[in-house]
Amino acid sequence: MGNKLLNIKIQNYINANLNTDLPTLLLKKSPFPEVSMHEIVQQIKGKQVAQKKFPFLLKEGIIFPPQLNLEQSSSEKTAIYKSKLLKGEKFIDFTTGFGIDAYYLSENFKQITLVEQNPDLLEIVKNNWEVLGKNATFINQKLESFLKENKEVFDVIYLDPARRDNNKNKVFLLEDLSPDILAIQEELLSSADKIVIKLSPLIDLKYLVSVLPSIFRIDIIAVKNDVKEIVIFLSKEKKDFISCYCVNLESNEPVFQFTFGEEENGHATYGEPEKYIYIPNNTVLKAGIFNLISEKTELKKLHPNTHLYTSDALMQDFPGRIFEMENIDAKKIQKKSQYNVISKNYPLKPEEIKKKYSLKDGGEKYLIFTQSKKGKIILKSV
Ligand SMILES: C[S@@+](CC[C@H](N)C(=O)[O-])C[C@H]1O[C@@H](n2cnc3c(N)ncnc32)[C@H](O)[C@@H]1O
């Protein structure tokens, strides 16, 4: 399949149609008898996704897999972050997929092995790695059977399990993933010094710690405040504590580090709004460290259920957004004025607030509708 698609005439046709409406294109007959229009559209989609997600693959000779594999692959940005945390001799990716993670994560290793159960996908990765000039051993096998036969010890095993189903309402358990990490936990630990696993942001951290006793590090990774991945590290070597990192890539916000369980003994101090208002980023919210943030930063929290913080002196090193604000009476809100509306621990949603006060969305200024210990309050940018 790969070779046919790389034919220069077909590649020219793909490149000429990068902005064509794909459903319309799909209805047409392929101008090339050797490839279907479906295969051509798949390549166009791949290039479109690559522009945003992995621009390093926008090169001649690269082949793209079906949509599902494109969606399942990591972005270049998160992969680069993870790559900086790993180094050693031997790296193995047990769930190679389209190989985006593997490409970056293996950067600081001498020997690279890529395992993938899907033969077509592995062929595509093999082609692409040749184009990119990267060497690896490619193994088309189920990792469970590879593990059973394997006698080698790796420095790092990487896994990015696939979701078995897309039922987003269901409680998200490790058993819902392929492979099932719980079932192979022991074998993994005896085959590598470090196991690194990428998980969905929907997974519950307390649950993870309860079922994976060998966990020693958790990274909550966002890109521009959109939480993309929970990455966990396992090792058979017993560690006394679990280090957690809240990371918001593509922002100027600092990484926030804490030890798992610290929140339970964390004490927030409370206060009414002062000059600066702080909204933690979504990695901090995912970590659920609402009291610890107040304790570690010495910022006051507005209310037990309002995760907004305040201070008179500016604390620039905050993992989130900082606003200079003042209290405002509801009567002073001018109709038809333009604001970004934020609602936190407040009975109305931003859309309802905008309707109630006839506000236009956007602009430079913010209105925060929230509650402090004294009751409902409205804060306005100064
Ligand atoms: C989420 S994707 C990995 C994406 C990859 N990290 C990337 O950046 O492109 C998961 C992959 O694991 C593979 N996989 C799932 N279960 C497997 C198993 N038991 N053995 C081998 N591969 C498996 C799937 O075929 C799929 O391609």
Tab-separated table of C-alpha atoms and ligand atoms in Angstrom:
chain	number	residue	atom	x	y	z
A	1	MET	CA	0.000	0.000	0.000
A	2	GLY	CA	2.756	2.392	1.034
A	3	ASN	CA	4.730	2.306	-2.191
A	4	LYS	CA	1.749	3.002	-4.396
A	5	LEU	CA	0.814	6.088	-2.413
A	6	LEU	CA	4.334	7.453	-2.704
A	7	ASN	CA	4.114	7.569	-6.498
A	8	ILE	CA	4.996	11.139	-7.495
A	9	LYS	CA	1.781	11.707	-9.496
A	10	ILE	CA	-0.361	10.527	-6.575
A	11	GLN	CA	1.607	12.675	-4.123
A	12	ASN	CA	1.140	15.711	-6.403
A	13	TYR	CA	-2.603	15.020	-6.521
A	14	ILE	CA	-2.700	14.754	-2.694
A	15	ASN	CA	-0.793	18.017	-2.276
A	16	ALA	CA	-3.003	19.799	-4.812
A	17	ASN	CA	-6.108	18.792	-2.838
A	18	LEU	CA	-5.037	19.711	0.680
A	19	ASN	CA	-7.775	22.342	0.894
A	20	THR	CA	-10.451	20.521	-1.085
A	21	ASP	CA	-13.717	19.590	0.609
A	22	LEU	CA	-13.081	15.954	1.541
A	23	PRO	CA	-16.676	14.595	1.529
A	24	THR	CA	-17.013	15.952	-2.053
A	25	LEU	CA	-13.678	14.467	-3.058
A	26	LEU	CA	-14.707	11.085	-1.644
A	27	LEU	CA	-17.639	10.968	-4.056
A	28	LYS	CA	-15.289	11.240	-7.034
A	29	LYS	CA	-13.607	8.357	-8.761
A	30	SER	CA	-9.903	8.005	-8.056
A	31	PRO	CA	-7.858	9.186	-11.076
A	32	PHE	CA	-5.370	6.413	-10.275
A	33	PRO	CA	-6.463	2.793	-10.768
A	34	GLU	CA	-3.911	1.519	-8.231
A	35	VAL	CA	-5.276	3.516	-5.242
A	36	SER	CA	-8.827	4.232	-4.080
A	37	MET	CA	-10.160	7.713	-3.364
A	38	HIS	CA	-10.556	6.564	0.241
A	39	GLU	CA	-6.782	5.980	0.494
A	40	ILE	CA	-6.069	9.366	-1.074
A	41	VAL	CA	-8.416	11.171	1.326
A	42	GLN	CA	-6.762	9.362	4.232
A	43	GLN	CA	-3.425	10.908	3.192
A	44	ILE	CA	-4.952	14.369	2.860
A	45	LYS	CA	-6.517	14.074	6.329
A	46	GLY	CA	-3.172	12.913	7.676
A	47	LYS	CA	-1.395	15.973	6.310
A	48	GLN	CA	-4.102	18.254	7.694
A	49	VAL	CA	-3.783	16.728	11.171
A	50	ALA	CA	0.021	16.817	10.933
A	51	GLN	CA	0.014	20.567	10.345
A	52	LYS	CA	-1.254	21.085	13.889
A	53	LYS	CA	-0.349	17.951	15.784
A	54	PHE	CA	2.987	16.745	14.383
A	55	PRO	CA	4.430	19.159	11.819
A	56	PHE	CA	7.743	17.248	11.821
A	57	LEU	CA	5.975	14.688	9.601
A	58	LEU	CA	5.208	17.166	6.813
A	59	LYS	CA	7.929	15.716	4.627
A	60	GLU	CA	8.119	13.969	1.317
A	61	GLY	CA	7.781	10.192	1.650
A	62	ILE	CA	5.723	10.162	4.854
A	63	ILE	CA	2.601	7.973	4.883
A	64	PHE	CA	-0.349	8.636	7.153
A	65	PRO	CA	-2.547	5.984	8.827
A	66	PRO	CA	-6.371	5.932	9.128
A	67	GLN	CA	-8.183	8.608	11.131
A	68	LEU	CA	-8.455	6.561	14.354
A	69	ASN	CA	-4.667	6.104	14.538
A	70	LEU	CA	-4.156	9.812	13.875
A	71	GLU	CA	-6.532	10.664	16.703
A	72	GLN	CA	-4.912	8.176	19.094
A	73	SER	CA	-1.406	9.515	18.601
A	74	SER	CA	0.183	12.011	20.934
A	75	SER	CA	0.988	15.531	19.856
A	76	GLU	CA	4.546	16.580	19.151
A	77	LYS	CA	4.367	19.033	22.067
A	78	THR	CA	3.512	16.542	24.800
A	79	ALA	CA	5.916	13.975	23.328
A	80	ILE	CA	8.794	16.485	23.477
A	81	TYR	CA	8.000	17.236	27.131
A	82	LYS	CA	8.036	13.525	28.014
A	83	SER	CA	11.255	12.952	26.067
A	84	LYS	CA	13.109	15.286	28.431
A	85	LEU	CA	12.261	13.062	31.387
A	86	LEU	CA	13.813	9.894	29.979
A	87	LYS	CA	17.216	8.562	29.083
A	88	GLY	CA	19.153	5.299	29.067
A	89	GLU	CA	20.388	2.495	26.822
A	90	LYS	CA	17.317	0.479	25.896
A	91	PHE	CA	13.885	1.894	25.122
A	92	ILE	CA	10.849	-0.129	24.134
A	93	ASP	CA	7.427	1.182	23.129
A	94	PHE	CA	4.834	-1.556	23.619
A	95	THR	CA	1.958	0.356	21.985
A	96	THR	CA	3.745	2.109	19.136
A	97	GLY	CA	0.632	3.220	17.222
A	98	PHE	CA	1.697	5.899	14.744
A	99	GLY	CA	4.950	6.220	16.676
A	100	ILE	CA	4.824	9.914	17.571
A	101	ASP	CA	5.648	9.284	21.227
A	102	ALA	CA	8.264	6.692	20.313
A	103	TYR	CA	9.979	9.076	17.882
A	104	TYR	CA	10.616	11.668	20.586
A	105	LEU	CA	10.786	9.539	23.723
A	106	SER	CA	13.538	7.346	22.297
A	107	GLU	CA	15.742	10.367	21.576
A	108	ASN	CA	18.088	9.738	24.511
A	109	PHE	CA	18.437	5.974	24.021
A	110	LYS	CA	20.814	3.820	21.979
A	111	GLN	CA	18.617	0.786	21.321
A	112	ILE	CA	14.999	1.262	20.286
A	113	THR	CA	12.339	-1.459	19.954
A	114	LEU	CA	8.847	-0.781	18.678
A	115	VAL	CA	6.043	-3.273	19.316
A	116	GLU	CA	2.640	-2.898	17.656
A	117	GLN	CA	-0.132	-5.431	17.152
A	118	ASN	CA	-1.481	-3.805	13.970
A	119	PRO	CA	0.734	-4.936	11.044
A	120	ASP	CA	-0.406	-2.210	8.591
A	121	LEU	CA	0.264	0.506	11.115
A	122	LEU	CA	3.711	-0.859	11.938
A	123	GLU	CA	4.553	-0.949	8.206
A	124	ILE	CA	3.639	2.736	7.958
A	125	VAL	CA	5.827	3.588	10.955
A	126	LYS	CA	8.692	1.572	9.476
A	127	ASN	CA	8.433	3.507	6.211
A	128	ASN	CA	8.296	6.840	8.010
A	129	TRP	CA	11.204	6.134	10.333
A	130	GLU	CA	13.322	5.230	7.320
A	131	VAL	CA	12.395	8.559	5.723
A	132	LEU	CA	13.252	10.333	8.994
A	133	GLY	CA	16.534	8.443	9.324
A	134	LYS	CA	15.676	6.774	12.660
A	135	ASN	CA	16.667	3.187	13.430
A	136	ALA	CA	14.609	0.732	15.441
A	137	THR	CA	13.687	-2.926	15.697
A	138	PHE	CA	10.062	-3.331	14.615
A	139	ILE	CA	8.064	-6.157	16.190
A	140	ASN	CA	4.566	-6.986	15.000
A	141	GLN	CA	3.237	-8.850	18.009
A	142	LYS	CA	0.846	-8.531	20.905
A	143	LEU	CA	2.881	-7.180	23.784
A	144	GLU	CA	1.509	-9.829	26.151
A	145	SER	CA	3.087	-12.599	24.090
A	146	PHE	CA	6.281	-10.566	23.639
A	147	LEU	CA	6.502	-10.142	27.431
A	148	LYS	CA	6.074	-13.877	28.021
A	149	GLU	CA	9.005	-14.743	25.749
A	150	ASN	CA	11.184	-11.760	26.641
A	151	LYS	CA	14.352	-12.156	28.736
A	152	GLU	CA	15.818	-8.696	28.113
A	153	VAL	CA	15.698	-5.911	30.709
A	154	PHE	CA	14.972	-2.432	29.324
A	155	ASP	CA	15.718	0.931	30.878
A	156	VAL	CA	12.293	2.214	29.921
A	157	ILE	CA	9.098	0.551	28.775
A	158	TYR	CA	6.570	3.022	27.376
A	159	LEU	CA	2.853	2.321	27.022
A	160	ASP	CA	0.054	4.428	25.637
A	161	PRO	CA	-2.918	2.057	25.891
A	162	ALA	CA	-5.917	2.438	23.599
A	163	ARG	CA	-9.452	2.884	24.964
A	164	ARG	CA	-11.543	-0.213	24.357
A	165	ASP	CA	-14.744	1.800	23.977
A	166	ASN	CA	-15.808	5.409	23.808
A	167	ASN	CA	-18.447	5.430	26.512
A	168	LYS	CA	-17.470	8.689	28.166
A	169	ASN	CA	-20.100	8.403	30.912
A	170	LYS	CA	-18.648	5.251	32.347
A	171	VAL	CA	-16.197	5.309	35.261
A	172	PHE	CA	-12.818	5.097	33.621
A	173	LEU	CA	-10.845	2.068	34.835
A	174	LEU	CA	-7.510	0.607	33.734
A	175	GLU	CA	-9.371	-2.577	32.780
A	176	ASP	CA	-11.076	-0.563	30.009
A	177	LEU	CA	-7.763	-0.157	28.234
A	178	SER	CA	-5.846	-2.308	25.796
A	179	PRO	CA	-3.498	-3.542	27.142
A	180	ASP	CA	-4.889	-4.003	30.650
A	181	ILE	CA	-2.018	-2.627	32.748
A	182	LEU	CA	-3.238	-4.354	35.910
A	183	ALA	CA	-3.041	-7.776	34.304
A	184	ILE	CA	0.569	-7.295	33.132
A	185	GLN	CA	1.839	-5.100	35.971
A	186	GLU	CA	4.200	-7.692	37.473
A	187	GLU	CA	5.679	-8.749	34.124
A	188	LEU	CA	6.264	-5.128	33.179
A	189	LEU	CA	8.059	-4.402	36.440
A	190	SER	CA	10.412	-7.341	36.019
A	191	SER	CA	11.268	-6.294	32.425
A	192	ALA	CA	12.369	-2.672	32.980
A	193	ASP	CA	13.783	-0.232	35.503
A	194	LYS	CA	11.073	2.259	34.689
A	195	ILE	CA	7.611	1.892	33.165
A	196	VAL	CA	6.062	5.052	31.760
A	197	ILE	CA	2.351	5.005	30.928
A	198	LYS	CA	0.266	7.675	29.227
A	199	LEU	CA	-3.351	7.832	30.378
A	200	SER	CA	-6.429	9.889	29.640
A	201	PRO	CA	-7.052	13.073	31.663
A	202	LEU	CA	-10.351	11.490	32.715
A	203	ILE	CA	-8.675	8.916	34.930
A	204	ASP	CA	-8.905	9.386	38.687
A	205	LEU	CA	-5.537	9.875	40.398
A	206	LYS	CA	-6.535	8.340	43.747
A	207	TYR	CA	-7.790	5.251	41.932
A	208	LEU	CA	-4.473	4.958	40.068
A	209	VAL	CA	-2.450	5.133	43.252
A	210	SER	CA	-4.702	2.572	44.924
A	211	VAL	CA	-4.316	-0.047	42.165
A	212	LEU	CA	-0.687	0.579	41.163
A	213	PRO	CA	1.513	0.268	44.277
A	214	SER	CA	4.717	0.775	42.276
A	215	ILE	CA	3.787	4.272	41.054
A	216	PHE	CA	6.386	6.911	41.969
A	217	ARG	CA	5.652	9.873	39.721
A	218	ILE	CA	2.592	11.486	38.120
A	219	ASP	CA	2.689	14.267	35.509
A	220	ILE	CA	-0.510	16.092	34.617
A	221	ILE	CA	0.207	17.648	31.230
A	222	ALA	CA	-1.821	20.392	29.561
A	223	VAL	CA	-1.199	22.329	26.373
A	224	LYS	CA	-2.528	25.887	26.637
A	225	ASN	CA	-4.566	24.882	29.691
A	226	ASP	CA	-6.229	21.935	27.959
A	227	VAL	CA	-5.279	18.824	29.963
A	228	LYS	CA	-4.096	16.265	27.424
A	229	GLU	CA	-2.382	13.502	29.352
A	230	ILE	CA	-1.778	11.942	32.738
A	231	VAL	CA	1.626	10.267	32.622
A	232	ILE	CA	2.554	7.836	35.368
A	233	PHE	CA	5.914	6.272	36.200
A	234	LEU	CA	6.271	2.845	37.829
A	235	SER	CA	9.319	1.088	39.225
A	236	LYS	CA	9.911	-2.051	41.216
A	237	GLU	CA	12.241	-0.063	43.448
A	238	LYS	CA	10.161	1.051	46.423
A	239	LYS	CA	9.871	4.847	46.787
A	240	ASP	CA	8.585	6.550	49.923
A	241	PHE	CA	6.485	9.150	48.155
A	242	ILE	CA	4.872	9.957	44.815
A	243	SER	CA	6.036	13.183	43.162
A	244	CYS	CA	3.383	14.987	41.143
A	245	TYR	CA	3.921	17.678	38.530
A	246	CYS	CA	1.295	20.041	37.114
A	247	VAL	CA	2.589	21.165	33.724
A	248	ASN	CA	0.911	23.686	31.422
A	249	LEU	CA	2.873	23.641	28.143
A	250	GLU	CA	2.830	26.635	25.770
A	251	SER	CA	2.239	29.000	28.683
A	252	ASN	CA	4.520	31.041	30.923
A	253	GLU	CA	3.127	29.361	33.992
A	254	PRO	CA	5.566	27.531	36.267
A	255	VAL	CA	5.435	23.781	36.858
A	256	PHE	CA	3.788	23.114	40.216
A	257	GLN	CA	5.249	20.224	42.153
A	258	PHE	CA	3.758	18.458	45.140
A	259	THR	CA	3.738	15.081	46.844
A	260	PHE	CA	0.705	12.865	46.401
A	261	GLY	CA	-1.426	12.910	49.565
A	262	GLU	CA	-0.183	16.340	50.689
A	263	GLU	CA	-3.600	17.854	49.991
A	264	GLU	CA	-5.120	15.784	52.787
A	265	ASN	CA	-3.116	17.744	55.360
A	266	GLY	CA	-3.061	21.000	53.394
A	267	HIS	CA	-4.490	24.080	55.091
A	268	ALA	CA	-5.982	26.959	53.165
A	269	THR	CA	-6.202	30.428	54.626
A	270	TYR	CA	-9.320	32.345	53.672
A	271	GLY	CA	-9.917	35.970	52.837
A	272	GLU	CA	-12.069	38.432	50.925
A	273	PRO	CA	-10.854	39.545	47.464
A	274	GLU	CA	-7.744	41.707	47.462
A	275	LYS	CA	-5.969	43.405	44.567
A	276	TYR	CA	-5.004	40.251	42.663
A	277	ILE	CA	-7.219	37.275	41.830
A	278	TYR	CA	-5.631	33.956	40.810
A	279	ILE	CA	-7.343	31.208	38.821
A	280	PRO	CA	-5.383	27.924	38.924
A	281	ASN	CA	-4.819	26.214	35.609
A	282	ASN	CA	-6.632	22.988	34.762
A	283	THR	CA	-3.704	20.743	35.731
A	284	VAL	CA	-3.934	22.072	39.294
A	285	LEU	CA	-7.714	21.610	39.264
A	286	LYS	CA	-7.271	18.045	37.968
A	287	ALA	CA	-4.829	17.391	40.819
A	288	GLY	CA	-7.505	18.629	43.251
A	289	ILE	CA	-4.924	20.455	45.394
A	290	PHE	CA	-7.204	23.312	46.353
A	291	ASN	CA	-5.955	23.768	49.927
A	292	LEU	CA	-2.331	22.940	49.199
A	293	ILE	CA	-2.136	25.712	46.590
A	294	SER	CA	-3.178	28.231	49.239
A	295	GLU	CA	-0.731	26.799	51.767
A	296	LYS	CA	2.252	26.618	49.401
A	297	THR	CA	1.708	29.981	47.705
A	298	GLU	CA	0.447	31.762	50.836
A	299	LEU	CA	-2.449	33.113	48.808
A	300	LYS	CA	-5.865	33.363	50.454
A	301	LYS	CA	-8.722	31.248	49.164
A	302	LEU	CA	-12.083	32.947	48.695
A	303	HIS	CA	-14.322	30.140	49.951
A	304	PRO	CA	-14.017	26.365	50.626
A	305	ASN	CA	-15.867	25.664	47.333
A	306	THR	CA	-14.459	28.569	45.321
A	307	HIS	CA	-11.095	27.684	43.865
A	308	LEU	CA	-10.014	31.297	43.434
A	309	TYR	CA	-7.152	32.832	45.381
A	310	THR	CA	-6.207	36.374	46.267
A	311	SER	CA	-3.425	38.628	47.518
A	312	ASP	CA	-2.508	42.282	47.796
A	313	ALA	CA	1.068	41.746	46.635
A	314	LEU	CA	1.536	40.214	43.199
A	315	MET	CA	2.762	36.608	43.174
A	316	GLN	CA	3.918	36.161	39.602
A	317	ASP	CA	5.010	32.546	39.968
A	318	PHE	CA	1.497	31.137	39.991
A	319	PRO	CA	0.389	28.060	38.006
A	320	GLY	CA	-2.607	29.789	36.453
A	321	ARG	CA	-3.998	33.137	35.360
A	322	ILE	CA	-3.651	36.336	37.380
A	323	PHE	CA	-6.082	39.257	37.228
A	324	GLU	CA	-6.068	42.670	38.838
A	325	MET	CA	-9.661	43.137	39.968
A	326	GLU	CA	-12.074	45.051	42.140
A	327	ASN	CA	-15.472	44.291	43.661
A	328	ILE	CA	-18.367	45.722	41.722
A	329	ASP	CA	-22.025	46.097	42.551
A	330	ALA	CA	-24.350	44.268	40.142
A	331	LYS	CA	-26.224	47.546	39.541
A	332	LYS	CA	-23.049	49.123	38.162
A	333	ILE	CA	-22.710	46.623	35.310
A	334	GLN	CA	-23.492	48.546	32.142
A	335	LYS	CA	-25.840	46.845	29.710
A	336	LYS	CA	-24.369	45.963	26.303
A	337	SER	CA	-20.788	46.385	27.589
A	338	GLN	CA	-18.201	43.794	26.551
A	339	TYR	CA	-16.676	41.311	28.983
A	340	ASN	CA	-15.254	37.820	29.231
A	341	VAL	CA	-17.517	36.315	31.873
A	342	ILE	CA	-16.242	33.701	34.314
A	343	SER	CA	-18.551	31.933	36.747
A	344	LYS	CA	-17.033	29.964	39.640
A	345	ASN	CA	-19.150	28.510	42.448
A	346	TYR	CA	-22.002	30.758	41.336
A	347	PRO	CA	-25.588	29.690	40.583
A	348	LEU	CA	-25.652	31.077	37.016
A	349	LYS	CA	-23.572	29.868	34.071
A	350	PRO	CA	-21.645	32.470	31.990
A	351	GLU	CA	-24.270	32.262	29.202
A	352	GLU	CA	-27.071	32.986	31.679
A	353	ILE	CA	-25.126	35.870	33.205
A	354	LYS	CA	-24.469	37.417	29.786
A	355	LYS	CA	-28.178	37.212	28.995
A	356	LYS	CA	-29.252	38.625	32.368
A	357	TYR	CA	-26.959	41.672	32.091
A	358	SER	CA	-27.156	41.944	28.253
A	359	LEU	CA	-23.388	41.644	27.948
A	360	LYS	CA	-21.343	41.215	24.799
A	361	ASP	CA	-18.714	38.479	24.888
A	362	GLY	CA	-14.953	38.957	24.502
A	363	GLY	CA	-12.641	41.950	24.718
A	364	GLU	CA	-9.875	42.660	27.186
A	365	LYS	CA	-11.895	42.928	30.391
A	366	TYR	CA	-13.185	40.206	32.689
A	367	LEU	CA	-16.098	39.817	35.076
A	368	ILE	CA	-15.913	37.012	37.627
A	369	PHE	CA	-19.147	35.962	39.329
A	370	THR	CA	-18.345	33.940	42.429
A	371	GLN	CA	-18.747	33.515	46.181
A	372	SER	CA	-16.473	34.445	49.038
A	373	LYS	CA	-17.116	33.438	52.637
A	374	LYS	CA	-19.317	36.544	52.969
A	375	GLY	CA	-21.575	35.561	50.066
A	376	LYS	CA	-22.036	36.214	46.350
A	377	ILE	CA	-19.643	38.707	44.772
A	378	ILE	CA	-18.816	40.134	41.363
A	379	LEU	CA	-15.241	41.071	40.435
A	380	LYS	CA	-14.282	43.304	37.522
A	381	SER	CA	-10.919	43.834	35.804
A	382	VAL	CA	-9.307	47.171	36.595
B	1	LIG	C1	-3.095	5.056	21.695
B	1	LIG	S1	-2.259	4.181	20.452
B	1	LIG	C2	-0.584	4.662	20.654
B	1	LIG	C3	-0.239	5.981	20.036
B	1	LIG	C4	1.215	6.325	20.120
B	1	LIG	N1	1.643	6.580	21.474
B	1	LIG	C5	1.543	7.531	19.255
B	1	LIG	O1	2.008	8.553	19.774
B	1	LIG	O2	1.334	7.456	18.045
B	1	LIG	C6	-2.291	2.552	21.098
B	1	LIG	C7	-1.731	1.488	20.195
B	1	LIG	O3	-1.509	0.315	20.973
B	1	LIG	C8	-1.765	-0.808	20.193
B	1	LIG	N2	-2.081	-1.914	21.124
B	1	LIG	C9	-3.144	-2.012	21.937
B	1	LIG	N3	-3.097	-3.163	22.633
B	1	LIG	C10	-1.964	-3.801	22.261
B	1	LIG	C11	-1.376	-5.038	22.625
B	1	LIG	N4	-1.945	-5.817	23.519
B	1	LIG	N5	-0.187	-5.374	22.035
B	1	LIG	C12	0.386	-4.563	21.127
B	1	LIG	N6	-0.128	-3.389	20.722
B	1	LIG	C13	-1.310	-3.004	21.288
B	1	LIG	C14	-2.946	-0.395	19.322
B	1	LIG	O4	-2.992	-1.199	18.144
B	1	LIG	C15	-2.655	1.078	19.061
B	1	LIG	O5	-2.013	1.257	17.837
